[in-house]
Coordinates of C-alpha atoms in Angstrom, one line a residue:
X1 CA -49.8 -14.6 -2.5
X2 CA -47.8 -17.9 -3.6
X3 CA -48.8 -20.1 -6.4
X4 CA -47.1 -23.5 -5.2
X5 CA -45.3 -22.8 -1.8
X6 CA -46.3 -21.7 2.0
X7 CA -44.4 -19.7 4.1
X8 CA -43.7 -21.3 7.5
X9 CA -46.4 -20.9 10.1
X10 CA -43.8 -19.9 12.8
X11 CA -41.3 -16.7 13.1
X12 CA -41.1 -12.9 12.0
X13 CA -39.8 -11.0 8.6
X14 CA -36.9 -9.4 9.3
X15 CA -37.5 -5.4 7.7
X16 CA -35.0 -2.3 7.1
X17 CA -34.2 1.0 7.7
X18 CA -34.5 3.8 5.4
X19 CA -30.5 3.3 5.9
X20 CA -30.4 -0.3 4.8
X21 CA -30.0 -1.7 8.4
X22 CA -31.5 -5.0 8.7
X23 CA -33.9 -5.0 12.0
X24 CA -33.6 -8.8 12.8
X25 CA -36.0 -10.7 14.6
X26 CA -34.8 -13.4 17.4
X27 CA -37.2 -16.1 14.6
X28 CA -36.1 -14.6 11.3
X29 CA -38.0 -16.6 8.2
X30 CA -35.3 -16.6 5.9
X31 CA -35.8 -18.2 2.1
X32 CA -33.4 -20.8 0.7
X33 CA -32.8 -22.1 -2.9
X34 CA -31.2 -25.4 -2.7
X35 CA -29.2 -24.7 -5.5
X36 CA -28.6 -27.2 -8.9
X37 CA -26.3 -29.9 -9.0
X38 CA -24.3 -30.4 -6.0
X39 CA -26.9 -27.7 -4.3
X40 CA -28.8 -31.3 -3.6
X41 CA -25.7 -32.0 -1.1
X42 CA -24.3 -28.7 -0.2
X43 CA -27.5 -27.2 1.3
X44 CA -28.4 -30.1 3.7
X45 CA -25.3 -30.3 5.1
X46 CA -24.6 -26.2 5.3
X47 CA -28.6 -26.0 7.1
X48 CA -27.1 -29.0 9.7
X49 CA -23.9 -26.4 10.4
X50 CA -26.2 -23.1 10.7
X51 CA -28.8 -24.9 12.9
X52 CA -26.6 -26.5 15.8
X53 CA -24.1 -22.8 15.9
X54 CA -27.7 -20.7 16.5
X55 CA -28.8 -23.9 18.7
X56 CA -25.5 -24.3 20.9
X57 CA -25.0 -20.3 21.1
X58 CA -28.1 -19.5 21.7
X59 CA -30.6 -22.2 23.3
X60 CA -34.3 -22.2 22.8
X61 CA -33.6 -17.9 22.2
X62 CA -33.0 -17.3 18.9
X63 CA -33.9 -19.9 15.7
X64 CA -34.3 -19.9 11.8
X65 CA -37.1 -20.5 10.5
X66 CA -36.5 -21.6 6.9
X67 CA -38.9 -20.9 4.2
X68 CA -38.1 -23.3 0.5
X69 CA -38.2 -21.5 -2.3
X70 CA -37.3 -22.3 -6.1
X71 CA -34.9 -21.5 -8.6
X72 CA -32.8 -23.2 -11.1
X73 CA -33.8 -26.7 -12.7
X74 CA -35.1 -27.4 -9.5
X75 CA -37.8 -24.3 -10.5
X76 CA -38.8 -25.9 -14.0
X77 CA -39.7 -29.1 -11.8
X78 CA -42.2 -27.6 -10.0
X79 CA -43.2 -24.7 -12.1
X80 CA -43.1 -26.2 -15.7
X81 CA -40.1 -25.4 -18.4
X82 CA -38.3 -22.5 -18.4
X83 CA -39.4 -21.0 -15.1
X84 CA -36.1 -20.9 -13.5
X85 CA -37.1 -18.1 -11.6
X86 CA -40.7 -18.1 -10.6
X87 CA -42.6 -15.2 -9.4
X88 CA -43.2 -17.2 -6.0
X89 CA -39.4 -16.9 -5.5
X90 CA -39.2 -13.2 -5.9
X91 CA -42.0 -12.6 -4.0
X92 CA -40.8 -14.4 -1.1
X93 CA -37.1 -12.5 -1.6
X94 CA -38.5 -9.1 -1.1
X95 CA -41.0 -10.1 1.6
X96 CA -38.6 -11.5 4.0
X97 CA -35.6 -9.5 2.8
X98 CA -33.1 -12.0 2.9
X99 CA -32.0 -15.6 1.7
X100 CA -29.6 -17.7 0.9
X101 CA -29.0 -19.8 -2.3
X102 CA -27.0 -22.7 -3.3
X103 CA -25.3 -23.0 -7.1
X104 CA -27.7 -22.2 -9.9
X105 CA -27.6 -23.2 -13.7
X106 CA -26.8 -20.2 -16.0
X107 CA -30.1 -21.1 -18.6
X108 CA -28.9 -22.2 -22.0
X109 CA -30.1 -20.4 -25.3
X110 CA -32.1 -17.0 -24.8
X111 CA -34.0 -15.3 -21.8
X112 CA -32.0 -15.1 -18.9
X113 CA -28.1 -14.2 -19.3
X114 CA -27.4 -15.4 -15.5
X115 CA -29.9 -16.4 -13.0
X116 CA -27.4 -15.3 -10.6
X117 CA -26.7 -11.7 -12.3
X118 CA -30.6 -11.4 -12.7
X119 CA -31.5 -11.7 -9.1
X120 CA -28.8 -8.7 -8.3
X121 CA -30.5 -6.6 -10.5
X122 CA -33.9 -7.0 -10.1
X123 CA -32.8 -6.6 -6.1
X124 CA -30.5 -3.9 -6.5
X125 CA -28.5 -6.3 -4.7
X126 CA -25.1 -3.3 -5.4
X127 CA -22.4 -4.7 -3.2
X128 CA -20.7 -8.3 -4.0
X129 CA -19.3 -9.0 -0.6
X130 CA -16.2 -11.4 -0.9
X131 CA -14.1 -12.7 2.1
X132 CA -10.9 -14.3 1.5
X133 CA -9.0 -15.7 4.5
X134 CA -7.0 -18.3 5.4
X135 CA -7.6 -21.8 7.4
X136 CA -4.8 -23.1 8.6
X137 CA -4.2 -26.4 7.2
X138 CA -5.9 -25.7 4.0
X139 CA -4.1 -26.3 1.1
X140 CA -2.6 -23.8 -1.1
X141 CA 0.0 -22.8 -4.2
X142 CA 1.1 -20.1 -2.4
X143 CA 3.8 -20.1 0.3
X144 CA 2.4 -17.9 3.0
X145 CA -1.8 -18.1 2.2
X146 CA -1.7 -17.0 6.0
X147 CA -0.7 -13.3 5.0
X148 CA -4.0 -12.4 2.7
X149 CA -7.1 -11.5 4.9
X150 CA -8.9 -9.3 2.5
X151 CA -12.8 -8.3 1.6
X152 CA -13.5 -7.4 -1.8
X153 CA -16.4 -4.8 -2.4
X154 CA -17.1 -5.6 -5.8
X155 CA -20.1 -3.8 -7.3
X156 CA -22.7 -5.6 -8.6
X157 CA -25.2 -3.4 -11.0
X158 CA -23.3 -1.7 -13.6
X159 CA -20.0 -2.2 -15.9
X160 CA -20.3 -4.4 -18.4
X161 CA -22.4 -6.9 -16.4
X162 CA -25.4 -4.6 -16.9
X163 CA -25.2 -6.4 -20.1
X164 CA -26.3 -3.8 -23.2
X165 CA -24.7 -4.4 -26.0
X166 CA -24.8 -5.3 -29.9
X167 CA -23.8 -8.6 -31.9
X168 CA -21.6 -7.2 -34.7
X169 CA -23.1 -6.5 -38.3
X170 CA -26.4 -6.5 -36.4
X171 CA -28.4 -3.5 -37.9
X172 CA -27.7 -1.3 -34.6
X173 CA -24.4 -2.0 -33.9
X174 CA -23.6 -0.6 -36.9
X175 CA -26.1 2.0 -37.2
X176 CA -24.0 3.3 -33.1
X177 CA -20.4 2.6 -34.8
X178 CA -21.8 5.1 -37.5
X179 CA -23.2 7.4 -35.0
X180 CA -19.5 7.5 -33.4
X181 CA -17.3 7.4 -36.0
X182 CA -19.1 10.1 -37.9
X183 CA -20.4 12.6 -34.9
X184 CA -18.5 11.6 -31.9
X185 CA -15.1 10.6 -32.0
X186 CA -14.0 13.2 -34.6
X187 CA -15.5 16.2 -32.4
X188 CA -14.0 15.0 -29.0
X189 CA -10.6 16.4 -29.4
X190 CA -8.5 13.3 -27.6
X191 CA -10.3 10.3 -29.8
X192 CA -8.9 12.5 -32.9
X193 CA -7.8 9.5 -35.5
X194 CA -9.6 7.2 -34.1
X195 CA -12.0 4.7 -35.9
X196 CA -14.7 1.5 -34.8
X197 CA -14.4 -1.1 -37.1
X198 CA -18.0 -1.3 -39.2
X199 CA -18.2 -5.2 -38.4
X200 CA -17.3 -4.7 -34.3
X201 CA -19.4 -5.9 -31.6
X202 CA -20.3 -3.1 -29.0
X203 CA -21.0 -3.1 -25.6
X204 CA -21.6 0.1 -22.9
X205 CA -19.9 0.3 -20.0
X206 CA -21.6 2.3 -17.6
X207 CA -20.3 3.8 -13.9
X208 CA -21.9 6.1 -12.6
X209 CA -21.6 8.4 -9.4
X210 CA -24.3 7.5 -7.8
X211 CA -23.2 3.5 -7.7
X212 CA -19.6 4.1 -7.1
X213 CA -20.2 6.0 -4.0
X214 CA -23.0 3.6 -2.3
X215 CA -20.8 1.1 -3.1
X216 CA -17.7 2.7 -1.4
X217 CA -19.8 4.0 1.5
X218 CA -20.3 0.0 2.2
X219 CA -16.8 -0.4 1.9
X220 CA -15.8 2.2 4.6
X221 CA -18.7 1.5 6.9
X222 CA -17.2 -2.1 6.7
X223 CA -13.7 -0.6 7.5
X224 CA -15.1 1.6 10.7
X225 CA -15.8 -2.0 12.4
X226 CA -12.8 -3.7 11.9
X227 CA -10.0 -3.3 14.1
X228 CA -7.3 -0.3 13.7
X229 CA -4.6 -2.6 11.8
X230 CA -7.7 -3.5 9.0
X231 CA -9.6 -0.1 8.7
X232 CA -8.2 0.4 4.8
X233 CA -9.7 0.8 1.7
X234 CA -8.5 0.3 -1.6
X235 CA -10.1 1.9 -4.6
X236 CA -9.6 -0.4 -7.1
X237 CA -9.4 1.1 -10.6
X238 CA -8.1 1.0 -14.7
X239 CA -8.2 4.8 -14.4
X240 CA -4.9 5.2 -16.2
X241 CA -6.8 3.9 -19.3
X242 CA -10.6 4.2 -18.8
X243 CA -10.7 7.9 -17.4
X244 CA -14.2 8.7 -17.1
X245 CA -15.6 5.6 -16.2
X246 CA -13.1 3.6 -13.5
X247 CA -10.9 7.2 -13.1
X248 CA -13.8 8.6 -12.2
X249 CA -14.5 5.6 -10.0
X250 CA -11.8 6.5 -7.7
X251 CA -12.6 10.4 -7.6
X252 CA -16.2 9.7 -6.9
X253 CA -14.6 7.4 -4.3
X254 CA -12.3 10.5 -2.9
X255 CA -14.9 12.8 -3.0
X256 CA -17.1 11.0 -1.0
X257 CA -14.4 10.6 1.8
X258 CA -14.0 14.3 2.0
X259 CA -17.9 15.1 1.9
X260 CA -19.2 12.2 4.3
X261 CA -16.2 10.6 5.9
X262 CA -13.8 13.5 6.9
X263 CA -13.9 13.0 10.3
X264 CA -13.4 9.0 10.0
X265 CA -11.0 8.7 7.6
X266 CA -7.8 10.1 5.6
X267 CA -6.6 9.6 2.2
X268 CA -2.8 7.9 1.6
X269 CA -1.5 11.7 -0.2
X270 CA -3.2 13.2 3.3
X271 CA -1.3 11.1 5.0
X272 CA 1.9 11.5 3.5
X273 CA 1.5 15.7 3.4
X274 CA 0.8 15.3 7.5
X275 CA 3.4 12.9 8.2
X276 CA 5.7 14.6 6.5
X277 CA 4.9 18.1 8.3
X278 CA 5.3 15.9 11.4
X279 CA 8.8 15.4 10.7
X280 CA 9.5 18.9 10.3
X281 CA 6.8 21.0 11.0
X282 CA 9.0 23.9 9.4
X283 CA 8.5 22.1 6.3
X284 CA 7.3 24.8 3.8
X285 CA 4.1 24.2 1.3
X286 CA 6.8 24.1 -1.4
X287 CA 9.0 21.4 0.3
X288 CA 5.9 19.4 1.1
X289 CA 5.1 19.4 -2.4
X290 CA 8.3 18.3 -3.6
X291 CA 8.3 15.5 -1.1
X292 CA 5.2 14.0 -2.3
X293 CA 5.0 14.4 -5.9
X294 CA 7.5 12.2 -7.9
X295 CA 9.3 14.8 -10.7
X296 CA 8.2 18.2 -9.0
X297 CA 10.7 19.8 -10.0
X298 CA 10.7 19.0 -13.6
X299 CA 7.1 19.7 -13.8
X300 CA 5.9 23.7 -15.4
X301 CA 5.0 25.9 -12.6
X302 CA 0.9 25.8 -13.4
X303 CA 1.0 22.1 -12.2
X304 CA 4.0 22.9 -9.3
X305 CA 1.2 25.6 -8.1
X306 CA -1.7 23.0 -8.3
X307 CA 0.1 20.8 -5.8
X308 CA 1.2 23.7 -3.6
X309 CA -2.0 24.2 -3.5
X310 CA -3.1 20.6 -2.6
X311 CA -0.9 20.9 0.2
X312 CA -1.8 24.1 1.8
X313 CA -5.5 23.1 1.2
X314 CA -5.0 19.4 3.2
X315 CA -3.4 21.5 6.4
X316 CA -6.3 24.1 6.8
X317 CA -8.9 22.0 6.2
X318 CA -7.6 18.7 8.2
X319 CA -4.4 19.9 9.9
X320 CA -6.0 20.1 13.8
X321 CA -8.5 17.3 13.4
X322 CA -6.0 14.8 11.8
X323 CA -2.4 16.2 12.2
X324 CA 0.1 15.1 14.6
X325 CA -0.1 11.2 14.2
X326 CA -4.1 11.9 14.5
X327 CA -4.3 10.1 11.0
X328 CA -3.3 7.1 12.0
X329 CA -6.7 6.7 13.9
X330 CA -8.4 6.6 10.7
X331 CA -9.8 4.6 8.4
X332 CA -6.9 5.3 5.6
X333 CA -8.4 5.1 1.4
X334 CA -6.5 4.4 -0.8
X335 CA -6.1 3.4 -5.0
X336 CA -4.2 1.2 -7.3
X337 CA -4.3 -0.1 -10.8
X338 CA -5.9 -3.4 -11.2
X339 CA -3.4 -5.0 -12.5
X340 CA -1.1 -3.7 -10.2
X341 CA -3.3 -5.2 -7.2
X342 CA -3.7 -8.7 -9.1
X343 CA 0.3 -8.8 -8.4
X344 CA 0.3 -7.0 -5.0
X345 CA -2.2 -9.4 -3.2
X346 CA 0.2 -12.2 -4.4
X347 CA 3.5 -10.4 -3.4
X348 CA 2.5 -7.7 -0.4
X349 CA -0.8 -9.0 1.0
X350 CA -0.5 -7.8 4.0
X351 CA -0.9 -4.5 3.0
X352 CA -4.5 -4.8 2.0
X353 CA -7.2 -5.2 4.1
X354 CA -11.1 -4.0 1.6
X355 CA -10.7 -3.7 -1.8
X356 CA -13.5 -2.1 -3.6
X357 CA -13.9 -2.5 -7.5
X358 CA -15.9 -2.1 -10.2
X359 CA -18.1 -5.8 -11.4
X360 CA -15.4 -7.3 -13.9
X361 CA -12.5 -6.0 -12.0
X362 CA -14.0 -7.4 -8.9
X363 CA -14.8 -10.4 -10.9
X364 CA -11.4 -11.4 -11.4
X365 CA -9.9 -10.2 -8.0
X366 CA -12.0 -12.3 -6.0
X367 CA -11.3 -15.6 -7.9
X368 CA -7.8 -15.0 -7.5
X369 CA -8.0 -14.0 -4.1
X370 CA -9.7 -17.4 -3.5
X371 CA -7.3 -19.6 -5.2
X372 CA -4.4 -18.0 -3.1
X373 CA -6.2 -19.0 0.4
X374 CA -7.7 -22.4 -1.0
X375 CA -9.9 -22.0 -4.4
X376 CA -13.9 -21.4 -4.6
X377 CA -14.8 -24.5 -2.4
X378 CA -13.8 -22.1 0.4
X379 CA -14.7 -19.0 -0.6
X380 CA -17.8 -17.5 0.7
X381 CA -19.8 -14.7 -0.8
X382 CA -22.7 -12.4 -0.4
X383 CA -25.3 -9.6 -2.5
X384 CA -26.4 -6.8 -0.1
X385 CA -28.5 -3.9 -1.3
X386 CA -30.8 -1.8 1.0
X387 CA -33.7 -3.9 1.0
X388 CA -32.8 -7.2 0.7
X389 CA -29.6 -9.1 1.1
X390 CA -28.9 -12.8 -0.7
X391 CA -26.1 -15.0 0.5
X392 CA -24.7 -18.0 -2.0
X393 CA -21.8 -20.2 -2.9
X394 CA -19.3 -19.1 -4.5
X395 CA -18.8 -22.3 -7.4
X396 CA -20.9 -23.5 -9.6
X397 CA -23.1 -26.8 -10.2
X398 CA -20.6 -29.3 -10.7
X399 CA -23.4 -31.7 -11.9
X400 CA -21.3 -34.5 -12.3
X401 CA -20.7 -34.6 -8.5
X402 CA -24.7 -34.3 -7.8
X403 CA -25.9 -36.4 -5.8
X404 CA -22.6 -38.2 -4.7
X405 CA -22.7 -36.8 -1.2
X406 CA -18.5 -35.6 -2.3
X407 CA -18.0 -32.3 -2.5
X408 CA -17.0 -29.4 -0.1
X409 CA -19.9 -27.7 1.1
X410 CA -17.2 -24.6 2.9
X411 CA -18.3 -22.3 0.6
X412 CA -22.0 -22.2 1.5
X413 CA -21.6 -22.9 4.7
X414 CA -19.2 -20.0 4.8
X415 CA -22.1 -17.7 3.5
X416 CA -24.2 -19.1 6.1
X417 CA -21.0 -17.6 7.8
X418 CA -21.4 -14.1 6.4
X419 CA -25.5 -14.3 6.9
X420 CA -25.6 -15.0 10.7
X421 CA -23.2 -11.3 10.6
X422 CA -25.9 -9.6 9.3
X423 CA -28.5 -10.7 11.5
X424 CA -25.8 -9.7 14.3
X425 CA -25.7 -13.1 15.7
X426 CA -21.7 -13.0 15.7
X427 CA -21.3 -15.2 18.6
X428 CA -22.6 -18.0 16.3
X429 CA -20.9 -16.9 13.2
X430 CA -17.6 -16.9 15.4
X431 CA -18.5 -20.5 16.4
X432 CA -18.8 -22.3 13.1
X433 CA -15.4 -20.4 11.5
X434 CA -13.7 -21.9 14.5
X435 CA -14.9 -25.2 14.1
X436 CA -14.2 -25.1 10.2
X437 CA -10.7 -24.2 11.2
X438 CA -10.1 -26.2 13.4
X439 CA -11.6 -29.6 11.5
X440 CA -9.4 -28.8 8.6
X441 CA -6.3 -28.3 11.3
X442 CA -7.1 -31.8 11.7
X443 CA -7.2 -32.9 8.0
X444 CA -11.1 -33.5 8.4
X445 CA -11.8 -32.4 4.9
X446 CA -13.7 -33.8 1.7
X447 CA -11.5 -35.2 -1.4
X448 CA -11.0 -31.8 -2.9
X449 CA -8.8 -30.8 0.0
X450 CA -7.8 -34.1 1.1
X451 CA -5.7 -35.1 -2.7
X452 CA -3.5 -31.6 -1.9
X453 CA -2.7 -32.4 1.2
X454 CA 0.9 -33.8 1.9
X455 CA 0.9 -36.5 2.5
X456 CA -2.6 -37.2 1.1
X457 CA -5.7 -37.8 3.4
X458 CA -7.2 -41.2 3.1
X459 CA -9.9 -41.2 3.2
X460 CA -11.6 -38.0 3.1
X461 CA -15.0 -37.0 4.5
X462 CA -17.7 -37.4 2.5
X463 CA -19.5 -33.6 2.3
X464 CA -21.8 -34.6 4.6
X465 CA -19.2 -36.1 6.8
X466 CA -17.7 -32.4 6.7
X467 CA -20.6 -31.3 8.4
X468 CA -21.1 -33.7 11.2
X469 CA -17.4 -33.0 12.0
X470 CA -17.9 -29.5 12.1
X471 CA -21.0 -30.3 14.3
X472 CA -18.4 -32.1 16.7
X473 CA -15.7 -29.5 16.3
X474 CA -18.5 -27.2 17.5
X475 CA -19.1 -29.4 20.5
X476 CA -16.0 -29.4 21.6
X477 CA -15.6 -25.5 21.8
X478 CA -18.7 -24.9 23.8
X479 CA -17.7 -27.8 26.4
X480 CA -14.0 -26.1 26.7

């Protein structure tokens, strides 16, 4: 089966469910890529974290097996140039369903775009899973970091990230900006006047139904386990501008709340029509309306009738099973403009709790979201489709730091976080984001952390150093 690697001879594949649920193993084989550049420190150090949690929570019970597997520059070693990503790898990705994976080097000059956007799509790997949270301790530009505890659902297979499109004055770019101009745009009524330039790149940006809502039904499953104060989702969206690709984002979003969700959750204009009845459950369709909808009055009576409508059609269909405060049980969805959102997890970020987006939307959020609560050297991240599931760090190479035994492994060792979750192994998971905490409490931390720090540490922890203190920090909760 494998050209230049062996599986271990010890433990079990972990498999899934039609549904995508992972049926784990108490000896899971899980693959690892090492990871370029700093991957040569960061994975030694993140496998030492991973291994004493499962060890101290768990005994002699449950253990991971770990199966090496190649990608990156480390690939072309082994497999000859320009095999960044062997078959052997991908192989051993879909056999045992999960892995995890350090930084990888974006190839230069043709082939493969991103090593890291090709294994999401040859995986269907739909939902980009990013935490953002706070460690106390940790440095940060922001005044309160505390308040922002969100998960971004950022969707992984489509957008502009699926990559097709044209270098300008390339014989079919301008053979489609012909096509539009002459046969499209002037026969859809609201592009009237509109023209490509003839020497334009082109891209396509594709959304479609079918990804939105698996990627939103993630989202909302997510929500249902979190406690009542969390359970909110925000659709993320440029609707205003793009309608019928991230507008329709957000109705695929709302429709599959009504269709599959109803009982679970309830959308913010539910919300406001019940609580409002609440208040005065005299309250006629036509005051409703007027309560809800910004300008009512001003508005012609097709559209006034539309929302009286709305209202009446929100109190028959959900009025006993989510009226009288009911609501407030459920998972509430919501939507906002992205650029909107950029400012509100900055200003009100209490108020958010899963954000799901489309890939570059997402793209963006999550960086920022990460420099608020400490930057990518603490910013964890994960790839989950319904057969297979692929954990990583968040940064990338930094090659200059390779080797050096310097930099912050948190990131990785915060998706070794995020993997011992899915295998349900949350007591260990719970462990190792206590000890993380509580080492940086103590201004344990490697330089990155350490220069920001007022007053400065001196000197930091070497990124191996990180993980033995983490080890110790570990220790010391189990003894207490």
């Amino acid at each position: 089966m494998y050209a230049k690697i062996s599986p271990p001879t010890q433990g079990t594949r972990i498999t899934f469910t039609a549904g995508g649920i992972p049926q784990v193993p108490d000896d899971p084989i899980i693959p690892y890529l090492r990871g370029d550049g700093t991957g040569v420190d960061i994975w030694p150090a993140t496998q030492l974290v991973l291994d004493t949690a499962v060890q101290l929570c768990y005994g002699s019970a449950r253990k991971i097996h770990w199966f090496k597997v190649y990608a990156g520059d480390e690939a072309c070693e082994v497999y000859g140039e320009y095999q960044y990503l062997p078959q052997d790898t991908l192989t051993a990705i879909r056999e045992y369903g999960v892995a995890i994976k350090g930084p990888l080097t974006t190839p230069v000059g043709g082939g493969i775009r991103s090593l890291n956007v090709a294994l999401r799509q040859i995986f269907d790997l739909y939902a980009c899973i990013r935490p953002c949270r706070y460690y106390p301790g940790t440095p940060s530009p922001h005044r309160h970091p505390e308040q922002l505890d969100v998960i971004i659902y950022r969707e992984n297979t489509e957008d502009i990230y699926l990559g097709i499109e044209w270098r300008a004055e390339t014989e079919p770019a301008q053979k489609l900006i012909q096509l539009l101009n002459e046969q499209f745009i002037p026969h859809t009524p609201e592009h009237q006047g509109k023209k490509i330039p003839l020497d334009s790149g082109i891209g396509i940006k594709p959304i479609s139904k079918t990804g939105s809502q698996r990627l939103i039904r993630r989202a909302i499953q997510h929500a249902l386990r979190l406690p009542p104060a969390k359970q909110l989702v925000t659709l993320v969206h440029k609707g205003n501008i793009m309608k019928y690709t991230e507008g329709a984002f957000r109705d695929w979003g709302y429709e599959l709340v009504q269709n599959e969700f109803r009982q679970e959750c309830v959308t913010e204009r539910e919300s406001w029509i019940l609580e409002n009845l609440e208040k005065n459950p005299d309250l006629t369709p036509e005051e409703n309306a007027r309560l809800i909808e910004p300008g009512y009055d001003s508005l012609p009576p097709a559209k006034q009738a539309v929302i009286v409508a709305e209202v009446q059609q929100v109190v028959a269909q959900i009025g006993d099973t989510h009226g009288q405060g009911q609501w407030r049980t459920k998972v509430m969805v919501n939507d906002r403009i992205a650029d909107s959102i950029f400012q509100q997890i900055q200003t009100r970020p209490q108020e958010y709790s899963i954000l799901a987006t489309m890939n570059l939307n997402g793209d963006y959020l999550s960086d920022a979201a990460a420099a608020i609560v400490g930057g990518l050297g603490m910013g964890p991240g994960a790839n989950i489709g319904d057969t297979c599931a692929i954990f990583e760090a968040t940064h990338g190479t930094a090659p200059k730091h390779a080797g050096k035994d310097r930099v912050n492994p948190g990131s990785l060792i915060l998706s070794g976080v995020m993997l011992l979750e899915f295998l349900g192994w949350q007591e260990a998971a719970d462990l190792v984001q206590t000890a993380l905490g509580n080492a940086i409490a103590q201004r344990q931390v490697t330089y990155d952390l350490a220069r920001l720090m007022e007053p400065p540490v001196e000197p930091p922890l070497s990124c191996s150093g990180f993980a033995q203190a983490i080890v110790r920090q570990m220790e010391n909760v189990k003894k207490s």
